[in-house]
PDB file of C-alpha atoms in Angstrom:
ATOM      1  CA  THR E   1     -67.923 109.230  46.361  1.00 94.00           C
ATOM      2  CA  VAL E   2     -67.034 106.495  48.543  1.00 97.00           C
ATOM      3  CA  ALA E   3     -68.017 102.730  48.094  1.00 98.00           C
ATOM      4  CA  LEU E   4     -67.972  99.916  50.083  1.00 96.00           C
ATOM      5  CA  VAL E   5     -66.377  96.525  47.907  1.00 95.00           C
ATOM      6  CA  GLU E   6     -65.707  93.113  49.464  1.00 90.00           C
ATOM      7  CA  SER E   7     -62.338  92.187  49.921  1.00 88.00           C
ATOM      8  CA  PRO E   8     -61.056  89.559  48.299  1.00 84.00           C
ATOM      9  CA  CYS E   9     -62.027  91.689  44.885  1.00 85.00           C
ATOM     10  CA  SER E  10     -60.841  91.783  41.834  1.00 86.00           C
ATOM     11  CA  TRP E  11     -58.344  94.397  40.712  1.00 90.00           C
ATOM     12  CA  ALA E  12     -60.423  95.335  37.784  1.00 93.00           C
ATOM     13  CA  ILE E  13     -62.699  97.048  39.897  1.00 93.00           C
ATOM     14  CA  LEU E  14     -60.707  98.570  42.395  1.00 95.00           C
ATOM     15  CA  ARG E  15     -58.839  99.842  39.316  1.00 96.00           C
ATOM     16  CA  GLN E  16     -61.428 101.544  38.230  1.00 97.00           C
ATOM     17  CA  LEU E  17     -63.183 103.238  40.723  1.00 97.00           C
ATOM     18  CA  GLN E  18     -59.126 104.189  41.829  1.00 96.00           C
ATOM     19  CA  ALA E  19     -59.357 106.247  38.633  1.00 98.00           C
ATOM     20  CA  ALA E  20     -62.948 107.082  39.131  1.00 98.00           C
ATOM     21  CA  LYS E  21     -61.415 109.496  42.019  1.00 98.00           C
ATOM     22  CA  ILE E  22     -63.877 106.766  44.469  1.00 98.00           C
ATOM     23  CA  ARG E  23     -62.165 106.583  47.624  1.00 98.00           C
ATOM     24  CA  VAL E  24     -62.247 102.769  47.907  1.00 97.00           C
ATOM     25  CA  ILE E  25     -63.436 100.785  51.473  1.00 97.00           C
ATOM     26  CA  GLU E  26     -62.130  97.149  51.762  1.00 94.00           C
ATOM     27  CA  VAL E  27     -64.542  94.831  53.977  1.00 93.00           C
ATOM     28  CA  PRO E  28     -62.962  91.563  54.268  1.00 90.00           C
ATOM     29  CA  LEU E  29     -65.140  88.482  53.949  1.00 86.00           C
ATOM     30  CA  GLY E  30     -64.222  85.489  56.440  1.00 85.00           C
ATOM     31  CA  GLU E  31     -62.702  82.878  55.756  1.00 82.00           C
ATOM     32  CA  ASP E  32     -66.810  81.122  55.809  1.00 82.00           C
ATOM     33  CA  GLY E  33     -66.733  83.708  53.018  1.00 80.00           C
ATOM     34  CA  ARG E  34     -69.509  86.087  55.352  1.00 85.00           C
ATOM     35  CA  PHE E  35     -69.046  89.227  56.434  1.00 88.00           C
ATOM     36  CA  ASP E  36     -69.248  90.040  60.728  1.00 91.00           C
ATOM     37  CA  LEU E  37     -72.646  92.022  60.103  1.00 94.00           C
ATOM     38  CA  SER E  38     -71.619  94.084  62.968  1.00 94.00           C
ATOM     39  CA  THR E  39     -68.524  95.312  62.155  1.00 92.00           C
ATOM     40  CA  LEU E  40     -70.339  96.393  58.090  1.00 94.00           C
ATOM     41  CA  SER E  41     -72.635  97.828  59.387  1.00 95.00           C
ATOM     42  CA  GLU E  42     -71.215  99.643  62.174  1.00 95.00           C
ATOM     43  CA  LEU E  43     -68.790 100.939  59.421  1.00 96.00           C
ATOM     44  CA  LEU E  44     -72.138 102.236  56.796  1.00 96.00           C
ATOM     45  CA  ARG E  45     -73.408 104.087  60.268  1.00 96.00           C
ATOM     46  CA  ARG E  46     -69.702 106.096  60.488  1.00 97.00           C
ATOM     47  CA  GLU E  47     -69.238 106.412  56.655  1.00 97.00           C
ATOM     48  CA  PRO E  48     -70.627 108.139  53.701  1.00 97.00           C
ATOM     49  CA  ILE E  49     -71.122 105.120  51.607  1.00 97.00           C
ATOM     50  CA  ARG E  50     -72.850 105.559  48.539  1.00 96.00           C
ATOM     51  CA  LEU E  51     -72.015 103.061  46.477  1.00 96.00           C
ATOM     52  CA  ALA E  52     -71.018  98.989  47.322  1.00 96.00           C
ATOM     53  CA  VAL E  53     -69.485  96.463  45.083  1.00 92.00           C
ATOM     54  CA  LEU E  54     -70.495  92.850  46.119  1.00 88.00           C
ATOM     55  CA  SER E  55     -70.775  89.354  44.333  1.00 80.00           C
ATOM     56  CA  SER E  56     -74.238  88.230  44.183  1.00 72.00           C
ATOM     57  CA  THR E  57     -73.332  85.016  44.260  1.00 70.00           C
ATOM     58  CA  VAL E  58     -69.699  82.715  44.309  1.00 63.00           C
ATOM     59  CA  ASN E  59     -67.384  85.834  45.459  1.00 59.00           C
ATOM     60  CA  ILE E  60     -63.905  85.676  43.063  1.00 61.00           C
ATOM     61  CA  PRO E  61     -61.618  85.155  43.763  1.00 60.00           C
ATOM     62  CA  GLN E  62     -62.660  83.205  47.431  1.00 62.00           C
ATOM     63  CA  GLY E  63     -64.979  81.182  45.775  1.00 67.00           C
ATOM     64  CA  LYS E  64     -67.564  81.340  49.045  1.00 70.00           C
ATOM     65  CA  LEU E  65     -71.221  81.997  48.939  1.00 76.00           C
ATOM     66  CA  MET E  66     -72.864  84.454  51.142  1.00 80.00           C
ATOM     67  CA  PRO E  67     -75.633  83.275  53.034  1.00 84.00           C
ATOM     68  CA  ALA E  68     -79.346  84.553  51.741  1.00 86.00           C
ATOM     69  CA  GLN E  69     -79.556  85.737  55.273  1.00 92.00           C
ATOM     70  CA  ASP E  70     -76.809  87.803  55.249  1.00 90.00           C
ATOM     71  CA  LYS E  71     -77.168  89.119  50.942  1.00 89.00           C
ATOM     72  CA  GLN E  72     -80.354  90.150  52.803  1.00 93.00           C
ATOM     73  CA  GLN E  73     -79.597  92.071  55.628  1.00 96.00           C
ATOM     74  CA  ILE E  74     -77.208  93.951  53.951  1.00 93.00           C
ATOM     75  CA  SER E  75     -79.746  94.929  51.148  1.00 94.00           C
ATOM     76  CA  ARG E  76     -81.994  95.963  53.668  1.00 96.00           C
ATOM     77  CA  TRP E  77     -79.112  98.257  54.837  1.00 97.00           C
ATOM     78  CA  LEU E  78     -78.137  99.717  51.655  1.00 96.00           C
ATOM     79  CA  ALA E  79     -81.455 100.320  50.841  1.00 97.00           C
ATOM     80  CA  GLU E  80     -82.351 102.467  54.013  1.00 96.00           C
ATOM     81  CA  ARG E  81     -78.653 104.981  53.374  1.00 95.00           C
ATOM     82  CA  ASP E  82     -80.139 104.246  49.396  1.00 94.00           C
ATOM     83  CA  VAL E  83     -76.648 103.221  48.192  1.00 93.00           C
TER      84      VAL E  83
END
């Protein structure tokens, strides 16, 4: 199984995924709290991602809020892939 995880992310989450033998792909958030959506889209096409661990509101520890339109687009892409 392959998991998409936003970075930075809690080390506890990473350890739990590793303990479950899940391959983790970390995707960095920019200084503005956003993903590079074109890079994320390409990653979703290229990798067999079955799990996504993303902040629903404010990223911890960065303290940034992802724009609603970004979250909606990411949700659509994940739904299209049954993630």
